[in-house]
């Protein structure tokens, strides 16, 4: 077998070990009811990064897990009244310590982007994978999160034809601000060793 063929076979075996259909084996699976089918022919070529904490600025609880599975107690905190009744999800959630959760099969359409547009296409939910980072927009993220995120995006790119990585703030400008100026895009680009053209213009430095 030629070197290129061996390399391709090895990558295929690695990808198979990491994925059970659209579920990433290293993540803790917690299926959400908030998802749908992708349009026929959708190319899953975009990763969208978000930040979330519930209540805002508080970390370590199970509120985000409950939100994405429609089990949040809306009366448990005053802030929750402002989001009462929403039904949302993301494919993944990366904790401050790097722990990874998955809520939606990556072959399916999670409800994370809302009204959005990137690389000339509207409705980014249709052809993207959404990753939530535990954090507050504008604040810094933890080294463990960058490490987990790098591994996750690398694994996603082995299964899907990823060509772009953007933040919620980039695909929904004026409406969303996350992950915000505290997120180090240059660090992510360097750790992935991907071209700058795959990231939002001006996000590197």
CSV table of N, CA and C in Angstrom, one decimal, residues 75-163:
chain,number,residue,atom,x,y,z
A,75,UNK,N,-38.3,29.7,37.1
A,75,UNK,CA,-38.5,30.5,38.3
A,75,UNK,C,-37.3,30.4,39.2
A,76,UNK,N,-36.2,29.7,38.8
A,76,UNK,CA,-35.1,29.5,39.7
A,76,UNK,C,-34.2,30.7,39.8
A,77,UNK,N,-34.3,31.6,38.9
A,77,UNK,CA,-33.4,32.8,38.9
A,77,UNK,C,-34.2,33.9,38.1
A,78,UNK,N,-34.1,35.2,38.6
A,78,UNK,CA,-34.8,36.3,37.9
A,78,UNK,C,-34.4,36.4,36.4
A,79,UNK,N,-33.2,36.1,36.1
A,79,UNK,CA,-32.7,36.3,34.7
A,79,UNK,C,-33.5,35.3,33.7
A,80,UNK,N,-33.9,34.2,34.3
A,80,UNK,CA,-34.5,33.2,33.4
A,80,UNK,C,-35.8,33.6,32.9
A,81,UNK,N,-36.4,34.6,33.5
A,81,UNK,CA,-37.7,35.1,33.0
A,81,UNK,C,-37.5,35.8,31.6
A,82,UNK,N,-36.4,36.3,31.4
A,82,UNK,CA,-36.1,37.0,30.1
A,82,UNK,C,-35.9,36.0,28.9
A,83,UNK,N,-35.7,34.7,29.3
A,83,UNK,CA,-35.6,33.7,28.2
A,83,UNK,C,-36.6,32.6,28.3
A,84,UNK,N,-37.6,32.9,29.2
A,84,UNK,CA,-38.6,31.9,29.5
A,84,UNK,C,-39.2,31.3,28.2
A,85,UNK,N,-39.3,30.0,28.1
A,85,UNK,CA,-40.0,29.3,27.0
A,85,UNK,C,-39.2,29.1,25.8
A,86,UNK,N,-38.0,29.6,25.7
A,86,UNK,CA,-37.2,29.4,24.5
A,86,UNK,C,-36.8,28.0,24.3
A,87,UNK,N,-36.7,27.5,23.1
A,87,UNK,CA,-36.3,26.2,22.8
A,87,UNK,C,-35.0,26.3,21.9
A,88,UNK,N,-33.9,26.0,22.4
A,88,UNK,CA,-32.6,26.2,21.7
A,88,UNK,C,-31.7,25.0,22.0
A,89,UNK,N,-30.7,24.9,21.2
A,89,UNK,CA,-29.7,23.8,21.4
A,89,UNK,C,-28.4,24.2,20.7
A,90,UNK,N,-27.4,23.5,21.0
A,90,UNK,CA,-26.1,23.5,20.2
A,90,UNK,C,-25.7,22.1,20.0
A,91,UNK,N,-24.8,21.8,19.1
A,91,UNK,CA,-24.3,20.5,19.0
A,91,UNK,C,-23.4,20.2,20.2
A,92,UNK,N,-22.5,21.1,20.6
A,92,UNK,CA,-21.6,20.9,21.7
A,92,UNK,C,-21.5,22.0,22.7
A,93,UNK,N,-21.1,21.7,23.9
A,93,UNK,CA,-20.9,22.7,25.0
A,93,UNK,C,-19.6,22.3,25.7
A,94,UNK,N,-18.7,23.3,25.7
A,94,UNK,CA,-17.3,23.1,26.3
A,94,UNK,C,-17.3,23.8,27.6
A,95,UNK,N,-17.1,23.1,28.7
A,95,UNK,CA,-17.0,23.6,30.1
A,95,UNK,C,-15.7,24.4,30.3
A,96,UNK,N,-15.6,25.1,31.4
A,96,UNK,CA,-14.4,25.9,31.7
A,96,UNK,C,-13.2,25.0,31.9
A,97,UNK,N,-13.5,23.7,32.4
A,97,UNK,CA,-12.4,22.8,32.6
A,97,UNK,C,-12.1,21.9,31.4
A,98,UNK,N,-12.8,22.2,30.3
A,98,UNK,CA,-12.6,21.4,29.1
A,98,UNK,C,-13.5,20.2,28.9
A,99,UNK,N,-14.4,19.9,29.9
A,99,UNK,CA,-15.3,18.9,29.8
A,99,UNK,C,-16.3,19.2,28.6
A,100,UNK,N,-16.6,18.1,27.8
A,100,UNK,CA,-17.3,18.3,26.6
A,100,UNK,C,-18.7,17.6,26.7
A,101,UNK,N,-19.7,18.3,26.3
A,101,UNK,CA,-21.1,17.7,26.2
A,101,UNK,C,-21.6,17.8,24.8
A,102,UNK,N,-22.3,16.8,24.3
A,102,UNK,CA,-23.0,16.9,23.0
A,102,UNK,C,-24.5,16.7,23.2
A,103,UNK,N,-25.3,17.5,22.5
A,103,UNK,CA,-26.7,17.5,22.6
A,103,UNK,C,-27.4,17.1,21.3
A,104,UNK,N,-26.8,17.3,20.2
A,104,UNK,CA,-27.4,17.0,18.9
A,104,UNK,C,-26.5,16.3,18.0
A,105,UNK,N,-27.0,15.3,17.3
A,105,UNK,CA,-26.2,14.5,16.3
A,105,UNK,C,-25.7,15.6,15.3
A,106,UNK,N,-24.5,15.5,14.9
A,106,UNK,CA,-23.9,16.5,14.0
A,106,UNK,C,-24.5,16.4,12.6
A,107,UNK,N,-25.1,15.2,12.3
A,107,UNK,CA,-25.7,15.1,11.0
A,107,UNK,C,-27.1,15.8,11.0
A,108,UNK,N,-27.5,16.2,12.1
A,108,UNK,CA,-28.8,16.9,12.2
A,108,UNK,C,-28.6,18.4,12.4
A,109,UNK,N,-29.7,19.2,12.4
A,109,UNK,CA,-29.7,20.6,12.5
A,109,UNK,C,-30.0,21.1,13.9
A,110,UNK,N,-29.0,21.6,14.6
A,110,UNK,CA,-29.3,22.2,15.9
A,110,UNK,C,-29.8,23.6,15.8
A,111,UNK,N,-30.4,24.1,16.9
A,111,UNK,CA,-31.0,25.4,16.9
A,111,UNK,C,-30.2,26.4,17.6
A,112,UNK,N,-29.1,26.8,17.0
A,112,UNK,CA,-28.1,27.7,17.7
A,112,UNK,C,-27.8,29.0,17.1
A,113,UNK,N,-28.1,29.2,15.8
A,113,UNK,CA,-27.6,30.4,15.1
A,113,UNK,C,-28.7,31.4,14.9
A,114,UNK,N,-30.0,31.0,14.8
A,114,UNK,CA,-31.0,32.0,14.5
A,114,UNK,C,-30.9,32.6,13.1
A,115,UNK,N,-31.4,33.8,13.0
A,115,UNK,CA,-31.3,34.6,11.8
A,115,UNK,C,-29.8,34.9,11.6
A,116,UNK,N,-29.2,34.5,10.4
A,116,UNK,CA,-27.8,34.5,10.3
A,116,UNK,C,-27.4,34.4,8.8
A,117,UNK,N,-26.2,34.8,8.5
A,117,UNK,CA,-25.7,34.8,7.2
A,117,UNK,C,-24.1,34.7,7.2
A,118,UNK,N,-23.5,33.8,6.4
A,118,UNK,CA,-22.1,33.7,6.3
A,118,UNK,C,-21.7,33.1,5.0
A,119,UNK,N,-20.6,33.5,4.5
A,119,UNK,CA,-20.1,33.1,3.2
A,119,UNK,C,-21.1,33.1,2.1
A,120,UNK,N,-22.0,34.1,2.1
A,120,UNK,CA,-23.1,34.3,1.1
A,120,UNK,C,-24.3,33.4,1.3
A,121,UNK,N,-24.4,32.7,2.4
A,121,UNK,CA,-25.5,31.8,2.7
A,121,UNK,C,-26.3,32.3,3.9
A,122,UNK,N,-27.6,32.3,3.8
A,122,UNK,CA,-28.4,32.6,5.0
A,122,UNK,C,-28.7,31.3,5.8
A,123,UNK,N,-29.4,31.4,6.9
A,123,UNK,CA,-29.8,30.3,7.7
A,123,UNK,C,-28.6,29.3,8.0
A,124,UNK,N,-27.7,29.8,8.8
A,124,UNK,CA,-26.5,29.1,9.1
A,124,UNK,C,-26.7,27.8,9.9
A,125,UNK,N,-27.9,27.7,10.5
A,125,UNK,CA,-28.2,26.4,11.2
A,125,UNK,C,-28.2,25.2,10.2
A,126,UNK,N,-28.6,25.5,8.9
A,126,UNK,CA,-28.7,24.5,7.9
A,126,UNK,C,-27.4,23.7,7.7
A,127,UNK,N,-26.3,24.4,7.7
A,127,UNK,CA,-25.1,23.8,7.2
A,127,UNK,C,-23.9,24.0,8.2
A,128,UNK,N,-24.2,24.2,9.5
A,128,UNK,CA,-23.1,24.5,10.4
A,128,UNK,C,-23.2,23.5,11.6
A,129,UNK,N,-22.1,23.5,12.4
A,129,UNK,CA,-22.1,22.8,13.7
A,129,UNK,C,-21.8,23.9,14.7
A,130,UNK,N,-22.7,23.9,15.7
A,130,UNK,CA,-22.6,25.0,16.7
A,130,UNK,C,-21.9,24.5,18.0
A,131,UNK,N,-21.0,25.2,18.5
A,131,UNK,CA,-20.2,24.9,19.7
A,131,UNK,C,-20.3,26.0,20.7
A,132,UNK,N,-20.9,25.7,21.9
A,132,UNK,CA,-21.0,26.7,22.9
A,132,UNK,C,-19.8,26.6,23.9
A,133,UNK,N,-19.2,27.7,24.2
A,133,UNK,CA,-18.1,27.7,25.2
A,133,UNK,C,-18.7,28.3,26.5
A,134,UNK,N,-18.5,27.7,27.6
A,134,UNK,CA,-19.0,28.2,28.9
A,134,UNK,C,-18.2,29.5,29.2
A,135,UNK,N,-18.9,30.6,29.2
A,135,UNK,CA,-18.2,31.9,29.4
A,135,UNK,C,-19.1,33.0,29.1
A,136,UNK,N,-18.6,34.2,29.4
A,136,UNK,CA,-19.4,35.4,29.2
A,136,UNK,C,-18.8,36.3,28.1
A,137,UNK,N,-19.6,36.8,27.2
A,137,UNK,CA,-19.0,37.5,26.1
A,137,UNK,C,-18.2,38.7,26.6
A,138,UNK,N,-17.0,38.8,26.0
A,138,UNK,CA,-16.1,39.9,26.5
A,138,UNK,C,-15.0,39.4,27.5
A,139,UNK,N,-15.3,38.3,28.2
A,139,UNK,CA,-14.4,37.8,29.2
A,139,UNK,C,-13.5,36.7,28.5
A,140,UNK,N,-12.4,36.4,29.2
A,140,UNK,CA,-11.4,35.4,28.6
A,140,UNK,C,-11.9,34.0,28.8
A,141,UNK,N,-11.4,33.1,28.0
A,141,UNK,CA,-11.7,31.7,28.1
A,141,UNK,C,-10.5,30.9,28.6
A,142,UNK,N,-10.7,29.7,29.1
A,142,UNK,CA,-9.6,29.0,29.8
A,142,UNK,C,-8.8,28.2,28.8
A,143,UNK,N,-7.5,28.0,29.1
A,143,UNK,CA,-6.6,27.1,28.3
A,143,UNK,C,-7.2,25.7,28.0
A,144,UNK,N,-7.9,25.1,29.0
A,144,UNK,CA,-8.5,23.8,28.8
A,144,UNK,C,-9.6,23.9,27.8
A,145,UNK,N,-10.3,25.0,27.7
A,145,UNK,CA,-11.3,25.1,26.6
A,145,UNK,C,-10.7,25.2,25.2
A,146,UNK,N,-9.6,26.0,25.1
A,146,UNK,CA,-9.0,26.0,23.8
A,146,UNK,C,-8.4,24.6,23.4
A,147,UNK,N,-7.9,23.9,24.3
A,147,UNK,CA,-7.4,22.6,24.0
A,147,UNK,C,-8.5,21.7,23.6
A,148,UNK,N,-9.6,21.7,24.3
A,148,UNK,CA,-10.7,20.8,24.0
A,148,UNK,C,-11.3,21.2,22.7
A,149,UNK,N,-11.4,22.5,22.4
A,149,UNK,CA,-12.0,23.1,21.2
A,149,UNK,C,-11.2,22.7,20.0
A,150,UNK,N,-9.8,22.7,20.1
A,150,UNK,CA,-8.9,22.4,19.0
A,150,UNK,C,-9.1,20.9,18.7
A,151,UNK,N,-9.1,20.0,19.7
A,151,UNK,CA,-9.3,18.6,19.4
A,151,UNK,C,-10.7,18.3,18.8
A,152,UNK,N,-11.7,19.0,19.3
A,152,UNK,CA,-13.0,18.8,18.7
A,152,UNK,C,-13.1,19.3,17.3
A,153,UNK,N,-12.6,20.5,17.0
A,153,UNK,CA,-12.7,21.0,15.6
A,153,UNK,C,-11.9,20.1,14.6
A,154,UNK,N,-10.8,19.6,15.1
A,154,UNK,CA,-10.0,18.7,14.3
A,154,UNK,C,-10.8,17.5,14.0
A,155,UNK,N,-11.4,16.9,15.0
A,155,UNK,CA,-12.2,15.7,14.8
A,155,UNK,C,-13.4,16.0,13.9
A,156,UNK,N,-14.1,17.1,14.0
A,156,UNK,CA,-15.2,17.5,13.1
A,156,UNK,C,-14.7,17.5,11.7
A,157,UNK,N,-13.5,18.1,11.5
A,157,UNK,CA,-13.0,18.3,10.1
A,157,UNK,C,-12.6,17.0,9.5
A,158,UNK,N,-12.4,15.9,10.3
A,158,UNK,CA,-12.2,14.6,9.7
A,158,UNK,C,-13.4,13.9,9.2
A,159,UNK,N,-14.6,14.4,9.7
A,159,UNK,CA,-15.8,13.8,9.3
A,159,UNK,C,-16.6,14.7,8.3
A,160,UNK,N,-16.5,16.0,8.4
A,160,UNK,CA,-17.2,17.0,7.6
A,160,UNK,C,-16.3,17.9,6.9
A,161,UNK,N,-16.7,18.4,5.7
A,161,UNK,CA,-15.8,19.3,4.9
A,161,UNK,C,-15.8,20.7,5.4
A,162,UNK,N,-15.2,20.9,6.6
A,162,UNK,CA,-15.2,22.2,7.2
A,162,UNK,C,-14.3,23.2,6.4
A,163,UNK,N,-14.8,24.3,6.1
A,163,UNK,CA,-14.0,25.3,5.3
A,163,UNK,C,-14.0,26.7,6.1
